[in-house]
């Protein structure tokens, strides 16, 4: 995916689920109008998830995900099932595909119950209706049994494509402003200064994803984006002619930017904005109170959603462990997780420090946060953590009233809950 494309993490994840050979791949190919997934009459053809981005009007960019049949068998089949079940943690909308030649059984009931337990919206698709004399009565009967409306579909007859796309459009959340990055803090004409360090960790020829998306969100809000580096910030502010509405910085230069930004100018970071955009900022702010309570021998997990080559000043592998040890002066056991891997058992950790999650969709980040909370483990993200250990709290969250309240309540409680 190129830098001008909408990233996967910003696309609603629409996942096709069902038995082997139920026709999930054929449905994906029909929806996209392309042979994106391999189709075969042999059950189990799809072994790993197949991701296909597309545009669906009026929704916009979406991500269709084809999966292996959840009724797969054997040792390899179990691995495939587990891979499919992992996808549920990032699923915004599920398409439950039912084979018209097989009907509905305990498998479909159990899968539907699992989806409803996870509060995942579901659209039912009765596939292979070309094998039936009449499809509507069967769709109505099975739909009543499942308490789910079923859309008759046939790739061979080119039937159901329009109806399914309309159902997807009507089911996906329509409130596009609900999780804006920074736009809700701005008014038309506001000046926003974005501080973007250019060091050896910066990607050649481009900005990192949170910076790109924050600039775009600023422009879409009819505000004015001024981009500078940390060493030019003071001069930039002097030459603006008026105070900016907000200064947003890369977390790694928080201390310098805080020193150069007047106290009456709101200041935050890209990572803190993404803590709110992709997760629950209030919960992450509460987690920061646990940093000072770490003890010798405590285990700390540093989790990153992307994988990249580790450099000498890597933020997750080098800088954060160093800042953590300097701040609390304890001997800690620090472990790392990257990419899609996230430990099943979190109970052994005293703290989780997560990246900004720009490569995850919101549902995935919220799932990870719910897992840490269920295990009784506090969690912070990079921006919250860095602001705390570098003494920029609570200034870094002052423009978020609910986060400030969470911070104060956590202080009063004196313990993480």
Tab-separated table of C-alpha atoms in Angstrom:
chain	number	residue	atom	x	y	z
A	1	UNK	CA	0.000	0.000	0.000
A	2	UNK	CA	1.434	3.332	-1.063
A	3	UNK	CA	1.716	6.422	1.112
A	4	UNK	CA	-1.206	8.033	-0.738
A	5	UNK	CA	-3.564	5.127	-0.046
A	6	UNK	CA	-5.836	4.849	2.966
A	7	UNK	CA	-3.996	2.489	5.363
A	8	UNK	CA	-5.603	-0.753	6.513
A	9	UNK	CA	-5.823	0.570	10.040
A	10	UNK	CA	-8.207	3.329	8.899
A	11	UNK	CA	-10.497	1.024	6.929
A	12	UNK	CA	-13.479	-0.797	8.449
A	13	UNK	CA	-12.563	-4.498	8.596
A	14	UNK	CA	-15.324	-6.612	7.026
A	15	UNK	CA	-14.635	-10.313	7.578
A	16	UNK	CA	-16.209	-13.290	5.798
A	17	UNK	CA	-16.762	-16.253	8.137
A	18	UNK	CA	-18.286	-19.685	7.793
A	19	UNK	CA	-17.668	-23.322	6.947
A	20	UNK	CA	-15.109	-24.609	4.482
A	21	UNK	CA	-16.292	-24.386	0.881
A	22	UNK	CA	-19.261	-22.189	1.812
A	23	UNK	CA	-18.217	-19.820	-0.968
A	24	UNK	CA	-16.595	-17.040	1.066
A	25	UNK	CA	-13.874	-16.485	-1.531
A	26	UNK	CA	-16.413	-16.290	-4.357
A	27	UNK	CA	-18.342	-13.646	-2.436
A	28	UNK	CA	-15.175	-11.601	-1.883
A	29	UNK	CA	-14.302	-11.821	-5.576
A	30	UNK	CA	-17.825	-10.766	-6.549
A	31	UNK	CA	-17.848	-7.802	-4.173
A	32	UNK	CA	-14.467	-6.546	-5.403
A	33	UNK	CA	-15.005	-7.423	-9.063
A	34	UNK	CA	-11.559	-9.039	-9.062
A	35	UNK	CA	-10.138	-12.551	-8.568
A	36	UNK	CA	-8.608	-11.492	-5.245
A	37	UNK	CA	-9.017	-14.906	-3.585
A	38	UNK	CA	-8.383	-18.373	-4.996
A	39	UNK	CA	-11.639	-20.238	-5.655
A	40	UNK	CA	-11.829	-24.033	-5.760
A	41	UNK	CA	-14.483	-26.715	-5.143
A	42	UNK	CA	-11.991	-28.342	-2.777
A	43	UNK	CA	-12.750	-27.464	0.843
A	44	UNK	CA	-9.992	-25.681	2.734
A	45	UNK	CA	-8.503	-23.823	-0.249
A	46	UNK	CA	-8.188	-20.634	1.800
A	47	UNK	CA	-5.550	-21.305	4.453
A	48	UNK	CA	-4.497	-17.831	5.638
A	49	UNK	CA	-6.585	-14.656	5.769
A	50	UNK	CA	-6.764	-12.809	2.444
A	51	UNK	CA	-6.944	-9.000	2.748
A	52	UNK	CA	-8.464	-6.988	-0.082
A	53	UNK	CA	-8.901	-3.200	0.172
A	54	UNK	CA	-11.632	-1.619	-1.925
A	55	UNK	CA	-13.808	1.481	-2.163
A	56	UNK	CA	-17.471	1.096	-1.264
A	57	UNK	CA	-19.606	4.160	-1.876
A	58	UNK	CA	-20.803	6.047	0.053
A	59	UNK	CA	-18.798	4.480	2.910
A	60	UNK	CA	-15.396	4.966	1.271
A	61	UNK	CA	-12.319	2.766	1.826
A	62	UNK	CA	-13.002	-0.643	3.403
A	63	UNK	CA	-11.004	-3.840	3.934
A	64	UNK	CA	-12.539	-7.201	3.019
A	65	UNK	CA	-10.995	-10.229	4.744
A	66	UNK	CA	-11.475	-13.792	3.501
A	67	UNK	CA	-10.793	-16.484	6.103
A	68	UNK	CA	-10.253	-20.216	6.387
A	69	UNK	CA	-13.315	-22.303	7.279
A	70	UNK	CA	-13.837	-22.495	11.017
A	71	UNK	CA	-14.883	-26.143	10.696
A	72	UNK	CA	-11.404	-27.127	9.471
A	73	UNK	CA	-10.055	-30.329	10.992
A	74	UNK	CA	-6.749	-31.827	12.079
A	75	UNK	CA	-3.622	-30.246	13.491
A	76	UNK	CA	-3.160	-27.853	10.564
A	77	UNK	CA	-6.876	-27.122	10.611
A	78	UNK	CA	-6.639	-26.027	14.219
A	79	UNK	CA	-3.865	-23.584	13.336
A	80	UNK	CA	-6.038	-22.171	10.564
A	81	UNK	CA	-9.028	-21.861	12.913
A	82	UNK	CA	-6.926	-20.043	15.486
A	83	UNK	CA	-5.727	-17.617	12.821
A	84	UNK	CA	-9.320	-16.911	11.837
A	85	UNK	CA	-10.390	-16.451	15.456
A	86	UNK	CA	-7.598	-13.893	15.927
A	87	UNK	CA	-9.154	-11.861	13.121
A	88	UNK	CA	-12.331	-11.477	15.185
A	89	UNK	CA	-10.472	-9.107	17.503
A	90	UNK	CA	-10.133	-6.625	14.629
A	91	UNK	CA	-13.516	-7.259	12.971
A	92	UNK	CA	-15.826	-4.259	12.564
A	93	UNK	CA	-18.466	-6.201	10.622
A	94	UNK	CA	-18.865	-9.950	10.058
A	95	UNK	CA	-20.445	-11.584	7.020
A	96	UNK	CA	-21.726	-14.985	8.197
A	97	UNK	CA	-21.774	-17.119	5.050
A	98	UNK	CA	-24.210	-20.042	5.009
A	99	UNK	CA	-24.032	-22.727	2.338
A	100	UNK	CA	-27.521	-23.233	0.901
A	101	UNK	CA	-26.642	-26.881	0.160
A	102	UNK	CA	-25.789	-27.502	3.830
A	103	UNK	CA	-28.139	-25.246	5.788
A	104	UNK	CA	-27.792	-24.265	9.423
A	105	UNK	CA	-26.546	-26.380	12.311
A	106	UNK	CA	-24.869	-26.054	15.714
A	107	UNK	CA	-21.769	-24.645	13.977
A	108	UNK	CA	-23.617	-21.555	12.734
A	109	UNK	CA	-25.426	-21.050	16.043
A	110	UNK	CA	-22.164	-21.225	18.008
A	111	UNK	CA	-20.342	-18.895	15.624
A	112	UNK	CA	-23.180	-16.376	15.709
A	113	UNK	CA	-23.225	-16.479	19.501
A	114	UNK	CA	-19.468	-15.838	19.576
A	115	UNK	CA	-19.871	-12.817	17.298
A	116	UNK	CA	-22.722	-11.411	19.370
A	117	UNK	CA	-20.756	-11.921	22.583
A	118	UNK	CA	-17.961	-9.834	21.071
A	119	UNK	CA	-20.584	-7.248	20.012
A	120	UNK	CA	-19.607	-7.555	16.361
A	121	UNK	CA	-22.372	-6.543	13.910
A	122	UNK	CA	-23.350	-9.455	11.650
A	123	UNK	CA	-24.873	-9.724	8.190
A	124	UNK	CA	-26.072	-13.173	7.119
A	125	UNK	CA	-25.435	-14.350	3.552
A	126	UNK	CA	-27.235	-17.394	2.154
A	127	UNK	CA	-24.823	-18.446	-0.570
A	128	UNK	CA	-25.140	-20.801	-3.569
A	129	UNK	CA	-28.828	-20.045	-4.121
A	130	UNK	CA	-28.347	-21.163	-7.732
A	131	UNK	CA	-28.680	-24.708	-6.315
A	132	UNK	CA	-32.211	-23.958	-5.049
A	133	UNK	CA	-35.541	-23.825	-6.817
A	134	UNK	CA	-36.649	-21.004	-4.506
A	135	UNK	CA	-34.265	-19.136	-2.278
A	136	UNK	CA	-36.469	-16.622	-0.487
A	137	UNK	CA	-38.429	-19.163	1.598
A	138	UNK	CA	-35.199	-20.846	2.743
A	139	UNK	CA	-33.635	-17.477	3.579
A	140	UNK	CA	-36.690	-16.555	5.646
A	141	UNK	CA	-36.790	-19.904	7.479
A	142	UNK	CA	-33.088	-20.006	8.336
A	143	UNK	CA	-33.124	-16.301	9.171
A	144	UNK	CA	-35.892	-16.859	11.719
A	145	UNK	CA	-33.959	-19.743	13.241
A	146	UNK	CA	-30.849	-17.573	13.639
A	147	UNK	CA	-32.741	-14.343	14.396
A	148	UNK	CA	-30.758	-12.824	11.537
A	149	UNK	CA	-31.741	-11.426	8.159
A	150	UNK	CA	-30.139	-13.475	5.366
A	151	UNK	CA	-29.296	-12.027	1.971
A	152	UNK	CA	-29.652	-14.572	-0.875
A	153	UNK	CA	-26.428	-14.619	-2.910
A	154	UNK	CA	-25.018	-16.396	-5.947
A	155	UNK	CA	-21.715	-15.580	-7.611
A	156	UNK	CA	-22.675	-17.825	-10.537
A	157	UNK	CA	-25.978	-15.982	-11.126
A	158	UNK	CA	-24.506	-12.564	-10.222
A	159	UNK	CA	-27.304	-12.149	-7.711
A	160	UNK	CA	-27.117	-10.510	-4.316
A	161	UNK	CA	-24.104	-8.264	-4.922
A	162	UNK	CA	-26.070	-5.008	-4.850
A	163	UNK	CA	-28.168	-6.082	-1.860
A	164	UNK	CA	-25.117	-7.140	0.140
A	165	UNK	CA	-23.242	-3.903	-0.550
A	166	UNK	CA	-26.306	-1.929	0.527
A	167	UNK	CA	-26.546	-3.963	3.746
A	168	UNK	CA	-22.853	-3.334	4.478
A	169	UNK	CA	-23.345	0.398	3.909
A	170	UNK	CA	-26.369	0.496	6.224
A	171	UNK	CA	-24.693	-1.552	8.970
A	172	UNK	CA	-21.323	0.166	9.261
A	173	UNK	CA	-21.194	3.128	11.681
A	174	UNK	CA	-22.013	6.352	9.866
A	175	UNK	CA	-20.647	8.833	12.416
A	176	UNK	CA	-17.372	9.621	10.656
A	177	UNK	CA	-16.484	12.421	13.097
A	178	UNK	CA	-16.722	10.241	16.184
A	179	UNK	CA	-13.026	9.421	16.391
A	180	UNK	CA	-11.382	12.324	14.601
A	181	UNK	CA	-7.750	12.802	15.456
A	182	UNK	CA	-7.637	16.525	16.202
A	183	UNK	CA	-10.472	18.201	14.281
A	184	UNK	CA	-12.830	18.406	17.242
A	185	UNK	CA	-10.275	20.623	19.030
A	186	UNK	CA	-10.064	23.120	16.168
A	187	UNK	CA	-12.089	25.865	14.527
A	188	UNK	CA	-11.724	27.130	10.954
A	189	UNK	CA	-8.723	29.414	10.636
A	190	UNK	CA	-6.911	28.102	13.718
A	191	UNK	CA	-3.141	27.796	13.534
A	192	UNK	CA	-1.691	24.412	14.457
A	193	UNK	CA	2.067	23.924	14.769
A	194	UNK	CA	3.263	20.363	14.223
A	195	UNK	CA	6.769	19.534	15.429
A	196	UNK	CA	8.308	16.770	13.332
A	197	UNK	CA	11.887	15.685	14.119
A	198	UNK	CA	13.924	14.460	11.164
A	199	UNK	CA	16.470	12.005	12.559
A	200	UNK	CA	17.939	8.704	11.423
A	201	UNK	CA	14.826	6.861	12.604
A	202	UNK	CA	12.583	8.982	10.357
A	203	UNK	CA	11.554	7.226	7.116
A	204	UNK	CA	13.347	8.523	4.044
A	205	UNK	CA	11.286	10.820	1.875
A	206	UNK	CA	8.082	10.789	3.917
A	207	UNK	CA	6.456	11.462	7.261
A	208	UNK	CA	5.278	8.711	9.564
A	209	UNK	CA	1.612	7.760	9.470
A	210	UNK	CA	0.381	9.667	12.581
A	211	UNK	CA	1.997	12.853	11.277
A	212	UNK	CA	0.448	12.449	7.819
A	213	UNK	CA	-3.004	11.761	9.222
A	214	UNK	CA	-2.889	14.620	11.735
A	215	UNK	CA	-1.932	17.095	9.016
A	216	UNK	CA	-4.783	15.825	6.833
A	217	UNK	CA	-7.265	16.064	9.709
A	218	UNK	CA	-6.114	19.623	10.431
A	219	UNK	CA	-6.640	20.656	6.805
A	220	UNK	CA	-10.046	18.968	6.647
A	221	UNK	CA	-11.029	21.119	9.658
A	222	UNK	CA	-10.209	24.262	7.641
A	223	UNK	CA	-7.376	25.020	10.051
A	224	UNK	CA	-3.837	25.986	9.105
A	225	UNK	CA	-1.037	23.439	9.569
A	226	UNK	CA	2.499	24.758	10.117
A	227	UNK	CA	5.167	22.038	10.167
A	228	UNK	CA	8.593	22.570	11.703
A	229	UNK	CA	11.400	20.692	13.426
A	230	UNK	CA	12.100	20.920	17.140
A	231	UNK	CA	15.176	23.119	16.751
A	232	UNK	CA	13.244	25.626	14.622
A	233	UNK	CA	10.152	25.716	16.860
A	234	UNK	CA	11.072	28.837	18.831
A	235	UNK	CA	11.778	30.804	15.632
A	236	UNK	CA	8.579	29.472	14.047
A	237	UNK	CA	6.461	30.645	16.957
A	238	UNK	CA	8.106	34.092	16.902
A	239	UNK	CA	7.367	34.545	13.193
A	240	UNK	CA	3.752	33.376	13.224
A	241	UNK	CA	2.416	36.744	14.313
A	242	UNK	CA	-0.203	35.193	16.596
A	243	UNK	CA	-0.435	32.373	19.070
A	244	UNK	CA	-1.286	28.959	17.660
A	245	UNK	CA	-4.379	27.150	18.846
A	246	UNK	CA	-2.308	24.045	19.517
A	247	UNK	CA	1.215	22.664	19.310
A	248	UNK	CA	1.526	18.956	18.521
A	249	UNK	CA	4.890	17.274	18.881
A	250	UNK	CA	6.565	13.956	18.376
A	251	UNK	CA	6.772	12.493	21.885
A	252	UNK	CA	10.520	11.936	21.703
A	253	UNK	CA	11.200	15.694	21.819
A	254	UNK	CA	8.525	16.518	24.395
A	255	UNK	CA	10.909	18.195	26.847
A	256	UNK	CA	12.442	20.605	24.352
A	257	UNK	CA	9.105	21.456	22.759
A	258	UNK	CA	7.515	22.032	26.175
A	259	UNK	CA	10.371	24.384	27.082
A	260	UNK	CA	10.018	26.377	23.845
A	261	UNK	CA	6.208	26.568	23.824
A	262	UNK	CA	4.615	29.371	25.894
A	263	UNK	CA	2.688	28.081	28.900
A	264	UNK	CA	-0.580	29.571	27.652
A	265	UNK	CA	-0.403	27.578	24.376
A	266	UNK	CA	-1.939	24.072	24.589
A	267	UNK	CA	0.549	21.287	23.934
A	268	UNK	CA	0.112	17.590	23.219
A	269	UNK	CA	1.673	14.856	21.070
A	270	UNK	CA	0.781	12.796	18.038
A	271	UNK	CA	0.833	9.672	20.175
A	272	UNK	CA	-1.561	11.109	22.753
A	273	UNK	CA	-3.933	12.120	19.955
A	274	UNK	CA	-3.765	8.550	18.682
A	275	UNK	CA	-4.335	7.195	22.181
A	276	UNK	CA	-7.737	8.844	21.965
A	277	UNK	CA	-8.286	8.096	18.274
A	278	UNK	CA	-7.464	4.382	18.434
A	279	UNK	CA	-8.073	3.492	22.075
A	280	UNK	CA	-9.258	4.891	25.413
A	281	UNK	CA	-7.177	7.885	26.481
A	282	UNK	CA	-8.749	7.993	29.943
A	283	UNK	CA	-7.681	4.431	30.677
A	284	UNK	CA	-4.173	5.040	29.356
A	285	UNK	CA	-3.820	8.154	31.514
A	286	UNK	CA	-4.937	6.204	34.597
A	287	UNK	CA	-2.279	3.620	33.784
A	288	UNK	CA	0.485	6.218	34.056
A	289	UNK	CA	-0.064	6.345	37.822
A	290	UNK	CA	1.325	2.801	38.021
A	291	UNK	CA	4.777	3.774	36.727
A	292	UNK	CA	6.050	5.026	40.070
A	293	UNK	CA	4.792	1.889	41.822
A	294	UNK	CA	6.971	-0.504	39.839
A	295	UNK	CA	9.272	-2.659	41.990
A	296	UNK	CA	12.503	-4.586	41.503
A	297	UNK	CA	11.821	-7.723	39.482
A	298	UNK	CA	8.561	-6.487	37.929
A	299	UNK	CA	7.915	-7.502	34.325
A	300	UNK	CA	7.073	-4.775	31.833
A	301	UNK	CA	5.781	-5.479	28.318
A	302	UNK	CA	6.581	-3.025	25.525
A	303	UNK	CA	4.242	-3.731	22.606
A	304	UNK	CA	4.490	-2.344	19.077
A	305	UNK	CA	1.937	-2.917	16.325
A	306	UNK	CA	4.472	-2.725	13.506
A	307	UNK	CA	7.733	-4.503	12.807
A	308	UNK	CA	10.830	-2.579	11.801
A	309	UNK	CA	14.583	-2.850	11.926
A	310	UNK	CA	15.865	-1.922	15.371
A	311	UNK	CA	18.325	0.981	15.360
A	312	UNK	CA	20.734	2.270	17.974
A	313	UNK	CA	18.213	4.789	19.333
A	314	UNK	CA	15.068	2.710	18.755
A	315	UNK	CA	12.135	4.129	20.699
A	316	UNK	CA	10.734	0.826	21.963
A	317	UNK	CA	13.919	-1.203	22.423
A	318	UNK	CA	16.314	1.500	23.628
A	319	UNK	CA	14.817	4.816	24.666
A	320	UNK	CA	11.731	3.737	26.612
A	321	UNK	CA	13.613	1.104	28.682
A	322	UNK	CA	16.275	3.709	29.439
A	323	UNK	CA	13.776	6.392	30.448
A	324	UNK	CA	11.890	3.874	32.568
A	325	UNK	CA	14.978	2.794	34.511
A	326	UNK	CA	16.158	6.400	34.926
A	327	UNK	CA	12.772	7.471	36.254
A	328	UNK	CA	12.152	4.793	38.863
A	329	UNK	CA	15.643	3.372	39.460
A	330	UNK	CA	14.458	-0.226	39.682
A	331	UNK	CA	15.747	-3.478	38.166
A	332	UNK	CA	12.967	-4.456	35.791
A	333	UNK	CA	12.433	-7.380	33.438
A	334	UNK	CA	11.484	-5.797	30.115
A	335	UNK	CA	9.952	-7.893	27.333
A	336	UNK	CA	8.818	-6.967	23.852
A	337	UNK	CA	6.008	-7.941	21.483
A	338	UNK	CA	5.661	-6.682	17.925
A	339	UNK	CA	3.332	-6.953	14.974
A	340	UNK	CA	0.167	-8.971	15.490
A	341	UNK	CA	1.587	-10.928	18.427
A	342	UNK	CA	0.192	-10.043	21.838
A	343	UNK	CA	0.511	-12.361	24.857
A	344	UNK	CA	-2.515	-14.452	25.802
A	345	UNK	CA	-1.510	-14.350	29.473
A	346	UNK	CA	-0.902	-10.795	30.664
A	347	UNK	CA	-1.242	-11.472	34.380
A	348	UNK	CA	2.532	-11.763	34.880
A	349	UNK	CA	3.133	-8.137	33.874
A	350	UNK	CA	3.104	-5.111	36.157
A	351	UNK	CA	2.714	-2.672	33.250
A	352	UNK	CA	2.102	-2.675	29.497
A	353	UNK	CA	3.554	0.174	27.415
A	354	UNK	CA	1.924	0.169	23.964
A	355	UNK	CA	2.830	2.108	20.825
A	356	UNK	CA	0.475	4.672	19.314
A	357	UNK	CA	-1.343	1.899	17.379
A	358	UNK	CA	-1.308	3.726	14.051
A	359	UNK	CA	-1.043	0.320	12.320
A	360	UNK	CA	-4.011	-1.154	14.238
A	361	UNK	CA	-7.666	-0.421	13.752
A	362	UNK	CA	-9.576	0.904	16.739
A	363	UNK	CA	-11.315	-2.386	17.535
A	364	UNK	CA	-7.971	-4.212	17.808
A	365	UNK	CA	-6.508	-1.626	20.184
A	366	UNK	CA	-9.641	-1.618	22.325
A	367	UNK	CA	-9.485	-5.419	22.461
A	368	UNK	CA	-5.892	-5.303	23.680
A	369	UNK	CA	-6.848	-2.752	26.311
A	370	UNK	CA	-9.769	-4.874	27.474
A	371	UNK	CA	-7.430	-7.855	27.814
A	372	UNK	CA	-5.013	-5.893	29.998
A	373	UNK	CA	-7.856	-4.543	32.119
A	374	UNK	CA	-9.326	-8.029	32.576
A	375	UNK	CA	-5.898	-9.181	33.779
A	376	UNK	CA	-5.703	-6.254	36.225
A	377	UNK	CA	-2.662	-4.818	34.441
A	378	UNK	CA	-2.278	-1.048	33.864
A	379	UNK	CA	-1.514	0.099	30.335
A	380	UNK	CA	-0.097	3.313	28.882
A	381	UNK	CA	0.863	4.208	25.345
A	382	UNK	CA	4.144	5.732	24.204
A	383	UNK	CA	2.911	9.322	24.239
A	384	UNK	CA	1.348	9.114	27.700
A	385	UNK	CA	4.397	7.326	29.091
A	386	UNK	CA	6.946	9.760	27.629
A	387	UNK	CA	4.989	12.817	28.735
A	388	UNK	CA	4.850	11.395	32.261
A	389	UNK	CA	8.500	10.396	32.671
A	390	UNK	CA	9.694	13.665	31.107
A	391	UNK	CA	7.610	15.797	33.452
A	392	UNK	CA	5.170	17.151	30.863
A	393	UNK	CA	2.115	15.897	32.770
A	394	UNK	CA	-0.559	17.102	33.183
A	395	UNK	CA	0.094	19.788	30.569
A	396	UNK	CA	0.065	17.227	27.754
A	397	UNK	CA	-3.549	16.243	28.470
A	398	UNK	CA	-5.042	19.575	29.585
A	399	UNK	CA	-7.007	19.955	26.335
A	400	UNK	CA	-8.845	16.677	27.060
A	401	UNK	CA	-11.195	17.291	30.039
A	402	UNK	CA	-12.182	13.657	30.566
A	403	UNK	CA	-8.514	12.575	30.583
A	404	UNK	CA	-7.719	15.270	33.150
A	405	UNK	CA	-10.558	13.999	35.315
A	406	UNK	CA	-9.283	10.426	34.982
A	407	UNK	CA	-5.805	11.623	35.998
A	408	UNK	CA	-7.119	13.398	39.097
A	409	UNK	CA	-9.384	10.509	40.089
A	410	UNK	CA	-6.480	8.055	39.779
A	411	UNK	CA	-4.422	10.258	42.068
A	412	UNK	CA	-7.224	10.342	44.640
A	413	UNK	CA	-7.700	6.580	44.459
A	414	UNK	CA	-3.988	6.010	44.960
A	415	UNK	CA	-4.063	2.730	43.071
A	416	UNK	CA	-4.830	1.386	39.617
A	417	UNK	CA	-8.197	-0.276	39.142
